[in-house]
GROMACS .gro file of C-alpha atoms in nm:
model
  100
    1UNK     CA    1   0.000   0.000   0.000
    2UNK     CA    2   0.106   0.411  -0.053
    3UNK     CA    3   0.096   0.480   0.282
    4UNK     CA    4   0.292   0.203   0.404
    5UNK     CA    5   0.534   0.320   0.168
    6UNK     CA    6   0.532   0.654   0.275
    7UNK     CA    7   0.565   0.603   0.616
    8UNK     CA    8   0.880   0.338   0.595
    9UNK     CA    9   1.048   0.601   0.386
   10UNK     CA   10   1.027   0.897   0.643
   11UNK     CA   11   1.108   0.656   0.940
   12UNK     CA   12   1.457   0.599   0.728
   13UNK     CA   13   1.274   0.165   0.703
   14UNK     CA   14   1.372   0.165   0.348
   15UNK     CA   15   1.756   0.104   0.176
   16UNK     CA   16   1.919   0.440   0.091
   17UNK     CA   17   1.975   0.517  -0.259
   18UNK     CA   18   1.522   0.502  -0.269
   19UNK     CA   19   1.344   0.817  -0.390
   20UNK     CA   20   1.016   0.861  -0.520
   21UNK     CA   21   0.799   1.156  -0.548
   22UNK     CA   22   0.411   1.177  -0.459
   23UNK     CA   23   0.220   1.423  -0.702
   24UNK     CA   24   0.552   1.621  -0.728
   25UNK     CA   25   0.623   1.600  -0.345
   26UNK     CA   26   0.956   1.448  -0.257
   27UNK     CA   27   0.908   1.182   0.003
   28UNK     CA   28   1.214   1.210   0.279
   29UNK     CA   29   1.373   1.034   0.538
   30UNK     CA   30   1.293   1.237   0.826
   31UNK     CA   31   1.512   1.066   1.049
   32UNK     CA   32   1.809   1.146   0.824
   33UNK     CA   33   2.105   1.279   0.981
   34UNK     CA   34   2.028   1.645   1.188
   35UNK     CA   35   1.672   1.624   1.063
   36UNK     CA   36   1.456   1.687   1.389
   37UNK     CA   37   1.310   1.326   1.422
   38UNK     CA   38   1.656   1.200   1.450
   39UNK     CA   39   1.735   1.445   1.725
   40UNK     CA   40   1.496   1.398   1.957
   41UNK     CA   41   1.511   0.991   1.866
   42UNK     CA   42   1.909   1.006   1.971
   43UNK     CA   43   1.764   1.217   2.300
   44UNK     CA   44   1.512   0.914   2.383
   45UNK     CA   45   1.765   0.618   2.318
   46UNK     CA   46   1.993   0.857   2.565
   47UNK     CA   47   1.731   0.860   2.833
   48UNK     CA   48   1.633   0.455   2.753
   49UNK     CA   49   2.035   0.402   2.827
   50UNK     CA   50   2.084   0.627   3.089
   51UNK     CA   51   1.749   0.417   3.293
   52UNK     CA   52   1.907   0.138   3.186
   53UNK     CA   53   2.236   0.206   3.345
   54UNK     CA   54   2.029   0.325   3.681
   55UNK     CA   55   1.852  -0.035   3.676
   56UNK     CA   56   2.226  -0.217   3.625
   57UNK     CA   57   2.046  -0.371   3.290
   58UNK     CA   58   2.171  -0.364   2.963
   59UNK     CA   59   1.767  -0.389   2.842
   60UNK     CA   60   1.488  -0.340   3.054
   61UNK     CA   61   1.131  -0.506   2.949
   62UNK     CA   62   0.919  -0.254   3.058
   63UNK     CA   63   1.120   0.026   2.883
   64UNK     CA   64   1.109  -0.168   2.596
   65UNK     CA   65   0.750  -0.219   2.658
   66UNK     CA   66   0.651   0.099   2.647
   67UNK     CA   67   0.888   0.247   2.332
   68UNK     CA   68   0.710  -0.034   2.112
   69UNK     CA   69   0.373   0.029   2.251
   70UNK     CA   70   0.441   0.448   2.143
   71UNK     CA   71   0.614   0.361   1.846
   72UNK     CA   72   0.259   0.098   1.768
   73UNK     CA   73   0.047   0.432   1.833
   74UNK     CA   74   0.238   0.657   1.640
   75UNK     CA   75   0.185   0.387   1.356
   76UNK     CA   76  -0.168   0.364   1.379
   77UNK     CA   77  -0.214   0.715   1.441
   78UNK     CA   78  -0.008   0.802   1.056
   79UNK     CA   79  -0.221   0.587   0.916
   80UNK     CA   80  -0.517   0.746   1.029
   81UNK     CA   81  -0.377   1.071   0.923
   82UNK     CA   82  -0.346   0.964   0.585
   83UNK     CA   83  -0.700   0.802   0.538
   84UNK     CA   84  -0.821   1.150   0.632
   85UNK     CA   85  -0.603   1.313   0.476
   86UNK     CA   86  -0.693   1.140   0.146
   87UNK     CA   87  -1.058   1.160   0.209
   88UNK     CA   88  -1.020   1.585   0.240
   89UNK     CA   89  -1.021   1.616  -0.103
   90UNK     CA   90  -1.339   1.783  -0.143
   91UNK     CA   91  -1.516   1.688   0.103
   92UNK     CA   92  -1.603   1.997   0.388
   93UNK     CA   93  -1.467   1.975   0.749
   94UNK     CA   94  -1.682   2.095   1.000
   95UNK     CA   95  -1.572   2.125   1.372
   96UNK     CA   96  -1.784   2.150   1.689
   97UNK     CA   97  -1.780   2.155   2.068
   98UNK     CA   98  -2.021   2.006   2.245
   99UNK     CA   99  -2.317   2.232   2.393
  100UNK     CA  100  -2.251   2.508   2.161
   0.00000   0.00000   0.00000
C-alpha cells in the first residue's frame, strides 16, 4: 500500500539510494542525519540508556514495553492521518464543541 510506503520512507525503514515523489512532493527520510526526528530519537535512546544504566540492565522489558507500545500508536495514528487526509479532497470539514 502508498501509505505504508510513505511512512517506511520517512522513518529511514527503506535502503538508501530510494526516492520517489508523490504528485511532485519528494518523500524524505525524516530521520536522516540532523533532521529533527533524528534528534529527539538520539535524545530518547539517551534517556532509555541512561534508565538502563540506573537499573544495572543492559535492556529493561518494561522500557522496551513501552517504546514499542508508542512507536505501535504513532503507527496507527499516521495511518489514520493519511486516510483522512486522502478523504479531504473535497469533502467539507466541519468542527464543533459540544453544547454550543
Amino acid at each position: 500500500m502508498l501509505k505504508e510506503l510513505i511512512y517506511d520512507k520517512i522513518n529511514g525503514f527503506l535502503a538508501d539510494g530510494i526516492y520517489f515523489m508523490l504528485e511532485g512532493t519528494f518523500i524524505e527520510d525524516e530521520f536522516a542525519e540532523g533532521k529533527e526526528c533524528c534528534v529527539l530519537y538520539e535524545s530518547v535512546y539517551q534517556a532509555k540508556q541512561n534508565l538502563c544504566s540506573r537499573l544495572e540492565e543492559d535492556e529493561n522489558r518494561d522500557i522496551e514495553t513501552i517504546l514499542d507500545g508508542m512507536e505501535k500508536i504513532t503507527r496507527l495514528m499516521a495511518m489514520k492521518m493519511y486516510d483522512y487526509g486522502r478523504c479531504e479532497g473535497g469533502i467539507e470539514v466541519c468542527i464543533w464543541r459540544e453544547g454550543i
